[in-house]
Short mmCIF file of C-alpha atoms in Angstrom, two decimals:
data_model
loop_
_atom_site.label_atom_id
_atom_site.label_comp_id
_atom_site.label_asym_id
_atom_site.label_seq_id
_atom_site.Cartn_x
_atom_site.Cartn_y
_atom_site.Cartn_z
CA UNK A 815 19.72 -14.82 28.86
CA UNK A 816 19.26 -12.14 26.23
CA UNK A 817 20.56 -11.63 22.71
CA UNK A 818 20.59 -8.26 21.03
CA UNK A 819 19.49 -8.58 17.40
CA UNK A 820 20.95 -5.21 16.44
CA UNK A 821 22.24 -2.15 18.21
CA UNK A 822 19.06 -0.31 17.23
CA UNK A 823 16.50 -2.65 18.80
CA UNK A 824 15.72 -3.79 22.31
CA UNK A 825 16.99 -7.12 23.74
CA UNK A 826 15.08 -10.24 22.72
CA UNK A 827 15.05 -13.45 24.79
CA UNK A 828 17.21 -16.11 23.11
CA UNK A 829 14.26 -18.47 22.68
CA UNK A 830 12.41 -15.73 20.74
CA UNK A 831 15.38 -14.85 18.51
CA UNK A 832 14.42 -15.23 14.84
CA UNK A 833 16.38 -18.06 13.19
CA UNK A 834 17.61 -15.93 10.26
CA UNK A 835 19.02 -13.35 12.66
CA UNK A 836 20.90 -16.06 14.51
CA UNK A 837 22.11 -17.32 11.12
CA UNK A 838 23.34 -13.86 10.18
CA UNK A 839 25.09 -13.42 13.53
CA UNK A 840 26.86 -16.76 13.25
CA UNK A 841 27.99 -16.15 9.69
CA UNK A 842 29.02 -12.57 10.04
CA UNK A 843 28.67 -10.74 13.33
CA UNK A 844 29.48 -7.58 11.36
CA UNK A 845 26.10 -7.95 9.62
CA UNK A 846 24.50 -6.95 12.91
CA UNK A 847 26.58 -3.79 13.28
CA UNK A 848 25.49 -0.43 11.92
CA UNK A 849 26.60 -0.05 8.29
CA UNK A 850 29.35 2.42 9.19
CA UNK A 851 30.94 -0.05 11.62
CA UNK A 852 30.89 -3.03 9.24
CA UNK A 853 34.32 -3.98 7.89
CA UNK A 854 35.11 -3.01 4.33
CA UNK A 855 35.00 -5.63 1.62
CA UNK A 856 33.37 -9.02 1.56
CA UNK A 857 36.02 -11.11 3.30
CA UNK A 858 35.11 -14.77 3.76
CA UNK A 859 37.14 -17.63 5.13
CA UNK A 860 38.71 -19.75 2.38
CA UNK A 861 36.53 -22.79 3.09
CA UNK A 862 33.34 -20.70 2.68
CA UNK A 863 34.70 -18.90 -0.40
CA UNK A 864 35.29 -22.24 -2.09
CA UNK A 865 31.60 -23.19 -1.78
CA UNK A 866 30.46 -20.50 -4.20
CA UNK A 867 32.04 -21.07 -7.61
CA UNK A 868 32.47 -17.34 -8.30
CA UNK A 869 34.45 -16.88 -5.11
CA UNK A 870 36.76 -19.83 -5.69
CA UNK A 871 37.65 -19.25 -9.33
CA UNK A 872 38.46 -15.94 -10.91
CA UNK A 873 38.00 -13.74 -13.94
CA UNK A 874 35.24 -14.80 -16.33
CA UNK A 875 33.92 -17.41 -13.90
CA UNK A 876 33.31 -14.64 -11.36
CA UNK A 877 31.21 -12.63 -13.78
CA UNK A 878 29.20 -15.65 -14.93
CA UNK A 879 28.55 -16.85 -11.38
CA UNK A 880 27.73 -13.33 -10.19
CA UNK A 881 25.20 -13.14 -13.01
CA UNK A 882 23.67 -16.48 -11.95
CA UNK A 883 23.43 -15.28 -8.37
CA UNK A 884 21.87 -11.96 -9.42
CA UNK A 885 19.32 -13.81 -11.54
CA UNK A 886 18.52 -16.22 -8.68
CA UNK A 887 18.22 -13.32 -6.21
CA UNK A 888 15.75 -11.58 -8.51
CA UNK A 889 13.77 -14.82 -8.97
CA UNK A 890 13.68 -15.65 -5.24
CA UNK A 891 12.69 -12.09 -4.31
CA UNK A 892 9.86 -12.21 -6.86
CA UNK A 893 8.80 -15.65 -5.63
CA UNK A 894 8.77 -14.53 -1.98
CA UNK A 895 6.76 -11.40 -2.80
CA UNK A 896 4.21 -13.45 -4.75
CA UNK A 897 4.01 -16.12 -2.07
CA UNK A 898 3.32 -13.50 0.63
CA UNK A 899 0.53 -12.04 -1.45
CA UNK A 900 -0.98 -15.41 -2.41
CA UNK A 901 -0.94 -16.80 1.14
CA UNK A 902 -1.89 -13.64 3.02
CA UNK A 903 1.38 -13.71 4.96
CA UNK A 904 3.77 -10.81 5.53
CA UNK A 905 7.47 -10.32 6.06
CA UNK A 906 9.05 -9.79 9.45
CA UNK A 907 8.86 -6.23 10.78
CA UNK A 908 12.69 -6.18 10.56
CA UNK A 909 13.36 -6.31 6.80
CA UNK A 910 16.87 -7.68 7.31
CA UNK A 911 15.32 -11.01 8.37
CA UNK A 912 13.59 -11.81 5.07
CA UNK A 913 16.56 -10.33 3.19
CA UNK A 914 18.98 -12.82 4.79
CA UNK A 915 16.63 -15.72 4.07
CA UNK A 916 16.02 -14.67 0.45
CA UNK A 917 19.76 -14.35 -0.14
CA UNK A 918 20.33 -17.82 1.32
CA UNK A 919 17.57 -19.29 -0.86
CA UNK A 920 19.10 -17.67 -3.95
CA UNK A 921 22.57 -19.01 -3.15
CA UNK A 922 21.18 -22.50 -2.60
CA UNK A 923 19.29 -22.23 -5.90
CA UNK A 924 22.59 -21.51 -7.69
CA UNK A 925 24.75 -24.06 -5.86
CA UNK A 926 22.23 -26.87 -5.23
CA UNK A 927 19.69 -26.25 -7.98
CA UNK A 928 16.88 -25.82 -5.43
CA UNK A 929 15.90 -23.15 -2.86
CA UNK A 930 16.80 -25.22 0.20
CA UNK A 931 15.95 -23.54 3.51
CA UNK A 932 19.12 -21.70 4.65
CA UNK A 933 18.05 -21.65 8.30
CA UNK A 934 18.63 -25.32 9.08
CA UNK A 935 21.68 -27.53 9.45
CA UNK A 936 21.96 -30.44 7.02
CA UNK A 937 24.39 -33.33 7.01
CA UNK A 938 24.00 -33.53 3.21
CA UNK A 939 22.57 -30.40 1.58
CA UNK A 940 22.45 -31.94 -1.89
CA UNK A 941 20.39 -34.91 -0.65
CA UNK A 942 18.03 -32.60 1.26
CA UNK A 943 17.57 -30.38 -1.80
CA UNK A 944 16.78 -33.45 -3.90
CA UNK A 945 14.31 -34.74 -1.29
CA UNK A 946 12.45 -31.41 -1.42
CA UNK A 947 10.94 -31.39 2.07
CA UNK A 948 12.90 -28.28 3.13
CA UNK A 949 12.85 -26.57 -0.27
CA UNK A 950 11.02 -23.25 -0.02
CA UNK A 951 8.14 -23.18 0.54
CA UNK A 952 8.82 -26.14 2.82
CA UNK A 953 6.22 -28.74 3.74
CA UNK A 954 5.46 -27.18 7.17
CA UNK A 955 4.80 -23.84 5.46
CA UNK A 956 2.62 -25.33 2.75
CA UNK A 957 0.64 -27.50 5.15
CA UNK A 958 0.39 -25.39 8.34
CA UNK A 959 1.73 -21.90 7.48
CA UNK A 960 4.68 -22.48 9.84
CA UNK A 961 7.84 -20.82 8.53
CA UNK A 962 10.88 -21.63 10.68
CA UNK A 963 12.85 -18.92 8.85
CA UNK A 964 10.35 -16.19 9.65
CA UNK A 965 10.17 -15.34 5.97
CA UNK A 966 6.40 -15.82 5.68
CA UNK A 967 4.56 -14.75 8.84
CA UNK A 968 0.89 -14.95 9.69
CA UNK A 969 -0.76 -12.00 11.38
CA UNK A 970 -0.74 -13.83 14.74
CA UNK A 971 3.07 -13.85 14.79
CA UNK A 972 4.43 -11.14 17.07
CA UNK A 973 7.23 -10.39 14.58
CA UNK A 974 4.89 -9.97 11.58
CA UNK A 975 5.19 -6.67 9.79
CA UNK A 976 2.91 -4.99 7.28
CA UNK A 977 4.98 -5.55 4.15
CA UNK A 978 4.41 -8.20 1.51
CA UNK A 979 7.03 -6.82 -0.83
CA UNK A 980 10.79 -6.36 -0.86
CA UNK A 981 12.86 -5.17 -3.79
CA UNK A 982 16.06 -6.85 -4.94
CA UNK A 983 17.85 -3.64 -3.99
CA UNK A 984 16.52 -3.86 -0.42
CA UNK A 985 17.67 -7.48 -0.15
CA UNK A 986 21.11 -6.53 -1.43
CA UNK A 987 21.32 -3.53 0.90
CA UNK A 988 20.47 -5.57 4.00
CA UNK A 989 22.90 -8.39 3.11
CA UNK A 990 25.83 -6.62 1.45
CA UNK A 991 28.17 -6.83 4.45
CA UNK A 992 27.43 -10.42 5.43
CA UNK A 993 29.00 -12.35 2.56
CA UNK A 994 27.70 -15.79 1.68
CA UNK A 995 25.30 -17.76 3.84
CA UNK A 996 26.83 -21.01 2.57
#
């Protein structure tokens, strides 16, 4: 049983598939297509659009919420870059993986007030964010350097790349066609 993470890479066994890539595929299969094949616009189902205030409202609320999201994306990108450097970890060799995770963390920061891990299912996201166990960096990462999201990878990890830095522009570029992770 194989999954293909993108048309440009070789098949990966399903049990080795990075969680953020699975997340991206579930949320927007078009995110895995080459940029030219991705559908135009940022169409989201109504129930997902309603979760982000800027997508549910209109006008001035859009601009204010877009500004909050841009600020959170910048903050989470800076945090992730610093955390990689401080812990001696690196990003995944496929930069779209950390980009998806960083975008999800930023959206959770705006909506929930905390960078809740976007790679897990929660019955009650607000309660989980308040509890803090899965807020990035999560307890398993802080205690054992185990990042379920594959955002912070140790050199032993077969998916570890060489980079400890992503720009906000790179995160936006890799996630522009996928919409919200919420």
